[in-house]
Every structure is written in structure tokens, then in C-alpha cells.
Short mmCIF file of C-alpha atoms in Angstrom, two decimals:
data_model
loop_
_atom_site.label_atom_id
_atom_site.label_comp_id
_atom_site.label_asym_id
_atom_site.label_seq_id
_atom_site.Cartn_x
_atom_site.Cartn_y
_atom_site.Cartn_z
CA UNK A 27 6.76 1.08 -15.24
CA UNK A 28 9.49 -0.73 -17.21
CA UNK A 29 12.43 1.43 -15.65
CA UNK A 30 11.02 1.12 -12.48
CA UNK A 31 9.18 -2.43 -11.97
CA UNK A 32 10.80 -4.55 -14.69
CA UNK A 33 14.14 -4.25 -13.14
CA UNK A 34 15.59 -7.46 -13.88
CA UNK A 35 15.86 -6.16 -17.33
CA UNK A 36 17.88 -3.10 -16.53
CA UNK A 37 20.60 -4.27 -14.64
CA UNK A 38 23.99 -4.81 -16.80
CA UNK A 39 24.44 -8.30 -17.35
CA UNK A 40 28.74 -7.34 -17.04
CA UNK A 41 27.75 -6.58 -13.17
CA UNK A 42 25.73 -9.87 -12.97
CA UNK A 43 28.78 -11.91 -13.79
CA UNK A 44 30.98 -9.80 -11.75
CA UNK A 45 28.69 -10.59 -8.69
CA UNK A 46 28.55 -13.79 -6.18
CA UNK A 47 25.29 -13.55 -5.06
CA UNK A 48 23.08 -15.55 -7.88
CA UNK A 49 19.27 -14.29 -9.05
CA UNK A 50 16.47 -15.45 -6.34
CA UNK A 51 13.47 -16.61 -8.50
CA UNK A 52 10.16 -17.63 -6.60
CA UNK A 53 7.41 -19.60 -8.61
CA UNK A 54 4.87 -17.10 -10.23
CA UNK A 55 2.65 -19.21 -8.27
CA UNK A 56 3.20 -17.88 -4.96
CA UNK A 57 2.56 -13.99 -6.48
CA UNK A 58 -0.55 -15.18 -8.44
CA UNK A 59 -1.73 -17.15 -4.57
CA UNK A 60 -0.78 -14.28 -2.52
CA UNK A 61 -2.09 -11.57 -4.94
CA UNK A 62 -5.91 -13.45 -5.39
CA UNK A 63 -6.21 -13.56 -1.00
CA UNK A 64 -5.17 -10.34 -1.09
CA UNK A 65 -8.09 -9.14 -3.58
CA UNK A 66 -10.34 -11.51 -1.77
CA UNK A 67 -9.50 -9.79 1.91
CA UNK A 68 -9.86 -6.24 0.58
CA UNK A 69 -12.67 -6.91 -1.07
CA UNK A 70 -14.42 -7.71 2.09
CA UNK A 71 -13.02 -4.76 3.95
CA UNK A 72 -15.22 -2.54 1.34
CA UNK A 73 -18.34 -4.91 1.12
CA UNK A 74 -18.28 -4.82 4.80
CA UNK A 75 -18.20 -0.76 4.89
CA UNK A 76 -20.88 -0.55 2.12
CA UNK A 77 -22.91 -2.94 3.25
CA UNK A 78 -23.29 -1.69 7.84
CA UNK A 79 -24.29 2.29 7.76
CA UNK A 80 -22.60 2.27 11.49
CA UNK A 81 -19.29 1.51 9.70
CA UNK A 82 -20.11 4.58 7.12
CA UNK A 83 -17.87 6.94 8.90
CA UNK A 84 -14.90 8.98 7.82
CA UNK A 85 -12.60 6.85 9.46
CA UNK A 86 -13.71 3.59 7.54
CA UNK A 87 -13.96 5.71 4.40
CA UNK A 88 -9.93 6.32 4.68
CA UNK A 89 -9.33 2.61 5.81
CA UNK A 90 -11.24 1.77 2.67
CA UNK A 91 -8.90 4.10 0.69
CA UNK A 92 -5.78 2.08 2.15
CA UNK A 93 -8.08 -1.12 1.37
CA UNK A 94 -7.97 0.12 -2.23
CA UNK A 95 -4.70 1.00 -2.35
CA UNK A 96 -3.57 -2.98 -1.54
CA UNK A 97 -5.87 -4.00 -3.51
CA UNK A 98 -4.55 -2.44 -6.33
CA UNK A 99 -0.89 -3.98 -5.84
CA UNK A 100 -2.30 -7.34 -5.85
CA UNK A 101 -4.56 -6.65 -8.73
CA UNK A 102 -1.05 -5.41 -10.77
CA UNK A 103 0.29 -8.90 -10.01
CA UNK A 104 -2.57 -10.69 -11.30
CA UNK A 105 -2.77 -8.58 -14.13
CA UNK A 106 0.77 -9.22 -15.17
CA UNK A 107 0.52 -12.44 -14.57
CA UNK A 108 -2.41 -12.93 -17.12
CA UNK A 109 -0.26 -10.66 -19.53
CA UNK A 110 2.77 -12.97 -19.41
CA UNK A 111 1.04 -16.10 -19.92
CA UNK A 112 -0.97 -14.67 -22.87
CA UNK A 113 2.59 -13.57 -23.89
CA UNK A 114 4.00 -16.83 -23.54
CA UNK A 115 1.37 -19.52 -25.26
CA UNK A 116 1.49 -16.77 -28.46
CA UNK A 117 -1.73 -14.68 -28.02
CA UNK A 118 -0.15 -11.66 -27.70
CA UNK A 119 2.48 -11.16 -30.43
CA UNK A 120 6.32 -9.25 -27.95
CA UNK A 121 6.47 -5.92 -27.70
CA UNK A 122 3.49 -4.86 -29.62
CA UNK A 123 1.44 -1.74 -29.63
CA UNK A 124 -1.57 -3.48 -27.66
CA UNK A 125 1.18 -4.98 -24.75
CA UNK A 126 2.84 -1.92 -24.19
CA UNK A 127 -0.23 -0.28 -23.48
CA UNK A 128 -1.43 -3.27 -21.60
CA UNK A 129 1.72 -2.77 -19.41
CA UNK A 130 1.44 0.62 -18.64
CA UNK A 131 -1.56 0.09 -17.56
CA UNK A 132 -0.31 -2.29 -15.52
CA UNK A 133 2.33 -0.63 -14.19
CA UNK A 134 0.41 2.71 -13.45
CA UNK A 135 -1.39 0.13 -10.66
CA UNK A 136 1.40 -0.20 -9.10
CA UNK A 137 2.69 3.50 -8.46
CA UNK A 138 -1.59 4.15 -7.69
CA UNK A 139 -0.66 1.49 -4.79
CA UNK A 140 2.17 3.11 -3.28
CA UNK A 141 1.25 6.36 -3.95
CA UNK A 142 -2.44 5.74 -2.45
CA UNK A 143 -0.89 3.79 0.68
CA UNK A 144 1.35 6.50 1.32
CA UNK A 145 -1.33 9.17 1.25
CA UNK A 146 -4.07 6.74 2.82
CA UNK A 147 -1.69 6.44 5.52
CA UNK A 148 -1.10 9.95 6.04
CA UNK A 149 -4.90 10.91 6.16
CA UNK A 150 -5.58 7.77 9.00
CA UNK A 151 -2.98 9.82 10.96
CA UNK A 152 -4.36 13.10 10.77
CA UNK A 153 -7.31 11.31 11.37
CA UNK A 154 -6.05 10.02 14.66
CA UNK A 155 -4.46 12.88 15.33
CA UNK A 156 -7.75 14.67 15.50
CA UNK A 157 -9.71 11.78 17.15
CA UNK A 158 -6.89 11.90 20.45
CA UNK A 159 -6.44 15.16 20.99
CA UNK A 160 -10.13 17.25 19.41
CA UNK A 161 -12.42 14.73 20.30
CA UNK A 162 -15.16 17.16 21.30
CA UNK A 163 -14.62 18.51 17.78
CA UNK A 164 -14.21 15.96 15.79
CA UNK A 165 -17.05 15.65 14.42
CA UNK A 166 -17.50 18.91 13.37
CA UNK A 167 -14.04 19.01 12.33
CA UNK A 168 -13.83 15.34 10.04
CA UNK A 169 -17.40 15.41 8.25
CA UNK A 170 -18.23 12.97 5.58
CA UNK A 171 -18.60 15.14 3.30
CA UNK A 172 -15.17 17.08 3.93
CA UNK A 173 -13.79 13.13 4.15
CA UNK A 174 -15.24 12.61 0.60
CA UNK A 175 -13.67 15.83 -0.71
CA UNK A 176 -10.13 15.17 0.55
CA UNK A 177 -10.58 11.39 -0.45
CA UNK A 178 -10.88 12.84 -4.06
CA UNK A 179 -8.27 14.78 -4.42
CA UNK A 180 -5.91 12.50 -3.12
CA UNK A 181 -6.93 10.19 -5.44
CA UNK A 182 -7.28 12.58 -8.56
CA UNK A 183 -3.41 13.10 -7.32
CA UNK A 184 -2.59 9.90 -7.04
CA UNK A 185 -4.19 9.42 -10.92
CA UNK A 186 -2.27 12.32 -12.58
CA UNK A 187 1.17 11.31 -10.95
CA UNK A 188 0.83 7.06 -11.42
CA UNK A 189 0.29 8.41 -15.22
CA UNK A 190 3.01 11.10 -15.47
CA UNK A 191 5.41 8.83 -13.58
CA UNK A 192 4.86 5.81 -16.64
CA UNK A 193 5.33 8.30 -19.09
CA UNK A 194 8.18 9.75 -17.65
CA UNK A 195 9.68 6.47 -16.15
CA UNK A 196 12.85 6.54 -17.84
CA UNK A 197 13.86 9.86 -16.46
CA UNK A 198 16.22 9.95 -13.30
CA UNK A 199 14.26 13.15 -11.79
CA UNK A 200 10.85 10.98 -12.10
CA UNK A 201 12.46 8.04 -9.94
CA UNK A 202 13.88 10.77 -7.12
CA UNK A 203 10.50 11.77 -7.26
CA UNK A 204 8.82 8.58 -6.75
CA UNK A 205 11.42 7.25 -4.14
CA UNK A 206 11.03 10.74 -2.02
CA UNK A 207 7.39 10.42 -1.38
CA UNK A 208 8.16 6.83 0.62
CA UNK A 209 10.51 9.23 3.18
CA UNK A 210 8.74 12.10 3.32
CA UNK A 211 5.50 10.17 4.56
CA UNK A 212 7.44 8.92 7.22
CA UNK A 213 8.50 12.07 8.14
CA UNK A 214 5.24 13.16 8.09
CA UNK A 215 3.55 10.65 10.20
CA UNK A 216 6.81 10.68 12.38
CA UNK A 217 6.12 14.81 13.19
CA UNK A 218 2.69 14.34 14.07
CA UNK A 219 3.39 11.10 16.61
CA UNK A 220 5.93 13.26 18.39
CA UNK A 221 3.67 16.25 18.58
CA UNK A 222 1.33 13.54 19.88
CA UNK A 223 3.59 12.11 22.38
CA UNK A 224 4.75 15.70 23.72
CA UNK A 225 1.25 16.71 24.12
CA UNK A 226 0.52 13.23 25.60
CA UNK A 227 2.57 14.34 28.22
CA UNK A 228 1.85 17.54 28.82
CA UNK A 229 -2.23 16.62 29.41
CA UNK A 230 -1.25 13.13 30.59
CA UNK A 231 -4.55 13.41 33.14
CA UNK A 232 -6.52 14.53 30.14
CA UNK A 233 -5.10 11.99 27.87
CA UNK A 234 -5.71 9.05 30.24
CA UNK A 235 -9.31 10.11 30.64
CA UNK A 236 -10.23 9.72 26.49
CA UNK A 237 -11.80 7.05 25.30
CA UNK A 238 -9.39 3.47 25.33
CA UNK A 239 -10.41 3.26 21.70
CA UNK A 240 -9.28 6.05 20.61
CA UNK A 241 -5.63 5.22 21.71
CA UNK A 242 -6.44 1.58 20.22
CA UNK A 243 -7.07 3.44 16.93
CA UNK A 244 -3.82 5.20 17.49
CA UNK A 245 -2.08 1.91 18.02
CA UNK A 246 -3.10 0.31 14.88
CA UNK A 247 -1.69 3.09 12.83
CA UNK A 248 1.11 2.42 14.26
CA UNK A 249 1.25 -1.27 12.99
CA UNK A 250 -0.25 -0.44 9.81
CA UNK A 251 2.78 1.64 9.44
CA UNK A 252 5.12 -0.81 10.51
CA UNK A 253 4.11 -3.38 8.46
CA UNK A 254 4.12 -0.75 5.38
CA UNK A 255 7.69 0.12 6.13
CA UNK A 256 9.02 -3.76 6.25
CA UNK A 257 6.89 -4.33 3.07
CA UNK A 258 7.82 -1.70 0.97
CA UNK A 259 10.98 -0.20 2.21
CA UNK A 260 13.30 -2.83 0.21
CA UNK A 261 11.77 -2.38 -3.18
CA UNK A 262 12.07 1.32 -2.83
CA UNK A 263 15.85 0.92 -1.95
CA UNK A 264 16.15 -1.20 -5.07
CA UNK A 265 14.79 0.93 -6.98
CA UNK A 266 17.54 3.33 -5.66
CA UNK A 267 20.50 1.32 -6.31
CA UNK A 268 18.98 0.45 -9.64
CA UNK A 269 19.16 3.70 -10.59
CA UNK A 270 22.13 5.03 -8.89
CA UNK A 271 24.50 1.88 -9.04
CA UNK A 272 23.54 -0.44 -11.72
CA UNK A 273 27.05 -2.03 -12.29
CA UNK A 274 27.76 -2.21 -8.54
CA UNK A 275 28.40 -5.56 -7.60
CA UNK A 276 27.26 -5.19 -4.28
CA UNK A 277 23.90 -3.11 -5.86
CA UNK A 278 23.50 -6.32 -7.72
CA UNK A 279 23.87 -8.72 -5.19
CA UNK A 280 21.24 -6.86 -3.41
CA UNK A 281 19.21 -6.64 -6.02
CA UNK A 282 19.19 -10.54 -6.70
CA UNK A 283 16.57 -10.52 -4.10
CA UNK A 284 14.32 -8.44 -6.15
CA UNK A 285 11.94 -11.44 -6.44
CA UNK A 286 11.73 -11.23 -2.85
CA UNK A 287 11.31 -7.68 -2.03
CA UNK A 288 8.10 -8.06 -4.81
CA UNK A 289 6.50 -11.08 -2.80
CA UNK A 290 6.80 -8.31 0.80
CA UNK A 291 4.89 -5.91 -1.43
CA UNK A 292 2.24 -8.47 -2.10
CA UNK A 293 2.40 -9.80 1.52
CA UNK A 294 1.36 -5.84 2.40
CA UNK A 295 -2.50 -6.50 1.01
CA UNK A 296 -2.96 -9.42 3.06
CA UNK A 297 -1.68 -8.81 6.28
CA UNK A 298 -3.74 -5.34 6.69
CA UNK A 299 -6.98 -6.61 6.56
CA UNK A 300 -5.50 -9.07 9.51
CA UNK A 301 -4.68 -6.30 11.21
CA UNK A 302 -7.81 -4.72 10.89
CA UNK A 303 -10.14 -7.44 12.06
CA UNK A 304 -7.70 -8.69 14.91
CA UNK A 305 -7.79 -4.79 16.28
CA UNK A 306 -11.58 -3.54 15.57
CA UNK A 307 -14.25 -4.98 17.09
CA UNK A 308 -16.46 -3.34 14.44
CA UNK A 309 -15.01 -4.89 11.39
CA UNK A 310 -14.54 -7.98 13.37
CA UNK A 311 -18.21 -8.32 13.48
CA UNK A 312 -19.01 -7.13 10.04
CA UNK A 313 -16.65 -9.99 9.26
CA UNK A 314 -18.16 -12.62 10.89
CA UNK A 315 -22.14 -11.49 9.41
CA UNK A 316 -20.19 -11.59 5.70
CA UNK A 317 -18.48 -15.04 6.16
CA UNK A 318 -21.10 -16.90 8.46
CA UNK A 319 -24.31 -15.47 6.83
CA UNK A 320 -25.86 -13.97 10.01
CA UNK A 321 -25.98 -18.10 11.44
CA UNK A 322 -23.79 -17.50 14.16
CA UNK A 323 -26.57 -15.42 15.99
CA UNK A 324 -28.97 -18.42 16.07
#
């Protein structure tokens, strides 16, 4: 989204000058490394689901959905990355018809990245929240088939508003609208952990007596979250002073580090599937059939 992602290009060049802190470029080789393990890692997160029917669950299913989700933010790097150096050895004549399409394209990934991490997110909480506190339910309650459903809209969502929010990118309302949804996650996910807490405490005899891997589950959302915030929270606060301050110097100075805040998102797909085979046991197994070929049980 050119008034959202290509931000070096929108900020005045008056307040550039007028600021101390100087532009913070990283090799394009570090984004085009980081983005190709972070395909690679997700990419085994859904072979692994597709490929063991006792990891066919609902719960997978939605960490598959945040799989897909990082996987999509490195694939936008890549993608740009190809774009650029088609752009640059004169394959692809500036600003043409077929590279502006090529970059919204592009750029679309990237809101379907955030926009499906914030609602993956969201889900594996209400998943969670359903797991601690209605286990005897649960099942009933999270089917597969009521898993697929909501899996589809959020998706069809996330579609229709990474396309709207291209189209519309150069409209103030559009970037409220894309910076609010970052916030109101966290608010979100922040309601239903202190509901969870409070009730924690109220049943504390009952809570202790669920299963450990329940609260495990519960735990990992936690860092999945953490690691979203750090990740993602600076580019979305650029994006704010971009809009909001341009000519700032201090906006500016900040957003020197733009490069930075980019390589954090792209650091987001490969740390999660870390996390993921470091805290399931499952996954960790599935893991180690994909990688070693099944020789590690001979």
C-alpha cells in the first residue's frame, strides 16, 4: 500500500533535513534471508498439520491460520524484492500499468498479514478461553466444522478489507482504520485474560485440577502475543506519525528506523514457529518425522 508501506517516499524531504537522526538502511539481503526461513518454517507448520490426522484439530487449524498469516508477510518481502530487482536491471519499465498492479498485489499481502495475525490471534484466545474454563464442552462447543466456518469468514474479511484498504490507501479514515484494529485486538485478548484470571481465582481448586496442558496452551498465547506486540507495534506507530506528523522532526527521526521496524515484522514469521515447536510436544514430533525422515525411530 504505497501510503502505507512505501513510507520512505512520503515523508517531506524539508523535515529530513531539518532532522539529526540520519535514514537506517539494512541490506535487502537480510529481508530477502529472513523472509525465505520464514516461508520455509511456516511451511512446515502446515505440511506437518496436513500430513498427522491427530494434529487435525481445531486448535491446529487456527495455529495454521496464524502460520498463514506470517507466511504471508514474508512472502510480501520476497515478492517485492523480485519486483525491485526486475525494476532495477530494466525488465519492468517505472511506474507502469503492469507494476502498479504488481504492487498492490503486493501490498494487499501485507495488510492480509496483519489483519490475519490479528484475527488468528483472537480466535487461539477464544480458543483457550474455551479449552480452560469448558473443557467438558469443548468439544461440542469448538467442532471442526464450526472451526472451518469461522476460519472462512475471517479470512473472506480479511480479503475484502486488505483490498478496500489498497484502494483506499491514500485516505486518512482508511489508515485510522487499519491502525485501530492493532489496539482493539489487544483489548480484546486483554478482556478475556482478565476474565480468565478472575475466574482463575474464584475456582482456583477447579482450575488447578485441569489438565497442565491446557494452561501450557494458555501460556503460549501469551508469548505468541508478546512477540506480536514487539514485532509489529513500531511499524504501526510509524504508520501513525506518518500520517499525523510528517514534517515533525522528531516523527522523522523516529521514522529513520523504518528499515528496522520492517526487519521486526519479518522477524515475527520466524520466531512463531520456534515458539511452537519449543512449547508443543505434538508439533515437536511432527517436526522431527518431517526433518529426520522417520530415521530417528530406528
Amino acid at each position: 500500500m504505497k501510503h502505507i508501506v512505501n513510507l520512505y517516499e512520503n515523508i517531506n524531504d524539508t523535515a529530513r533535513n531539518n532532522s539529526d537522526c540520519p535514514l537506517v538502511v539494512l541490506p535487502e539481503e537480510i529481508f530477502f534471508t529472513i523472509s525465505i526461513i520464514g516461508v520455509l518454517e511456516n511451511l512446515m507448520i502446515l505440511l506437518a498439520v496436513i500430513k498427522n490426522k491427530n494434529l487435525q484439530s481445531p486448535m491446529y487449524f487456527f495455529i495454521c491460520s496464524l502460520a498463514i498469516s506470517d507466511m504471508l508477510g514474508s512472502l510480501y518481502k520476497i515478492l517485492e524484492n523480485i519486483l525491485i530487482m526486475f525494476r532495477n536491471t530494466g525488465y519492468l519499465k517505472p511506474r507502469s500499468n503492469f507494476e502498479t498492479t504488481a504492487d498492490d498485489i503486493i501490498d494487499s499481502l501485507f495488510i492480509l498479514s496483519l489483519l490475519g495475525s490479528i484475527f488468528s490471534l483472537s480466535v487461539i484466545a477464544v480458543d483457550r478461553y474455551i479449552t480452560i474454563f469448558h473443557a467438558l464442552q469443548y468439544h461440542s462447543i469448538v467442532t471442526m466444522h464450526r472451526a472451518i466456518v469461522v476460519l472462512i469468514v475471517i479470512w473472506t474479511c480479511c480479503l475484502g478489507s486488505g483490498i478496500a484498504m489498497v484502494i483506499f490507501s491514500h485516505h486518512i479514515p482508511t489508515v485510522i482504520t487499519f491502525t485501530s484494529l492493532f489496539p482493539l485486538m489487544l483489548v480484546f485478548i486483554l478482556c478475556l485474560y482478565v476474565h480468565m484470571f478472575l475466574l482463575a481465582r474464584s475456582h482456583a481448586r477447579k482450575i488447578s485440577t485441569l489438565s497442565r496442558g491446557n494452561m501450557k496452551g494458555a501460556i503460549t498465547l501469551t508469548i505468541l502475543l508478546g512477540v506480536f506486540i514487539f514485532c509489529w507495534a513500531p511499524f504501526v506507530l510509524h504508520v501513525l506519525l506518518m500520517t499525523f506528523c510528517p514534517n515533525n522532526p522528531y516523527c522523522v527521526c523516529y521514522m529513520s528506523l523504518f528499515q528496522v521496524n520492517g526487519m521486526l515484522i519479518m522477524c515475527n514469521a520466524v520466531i512463531d514457529p520456534f515458539i511452537y515447536a519449543f512449547r508443543n510436544p505434538e508439533l515437536r514430533e511432527a517436526f522431527k518425522k518431517m526433518i529426520f525422515c522417520n530415521s530417528y525411530q530406528y
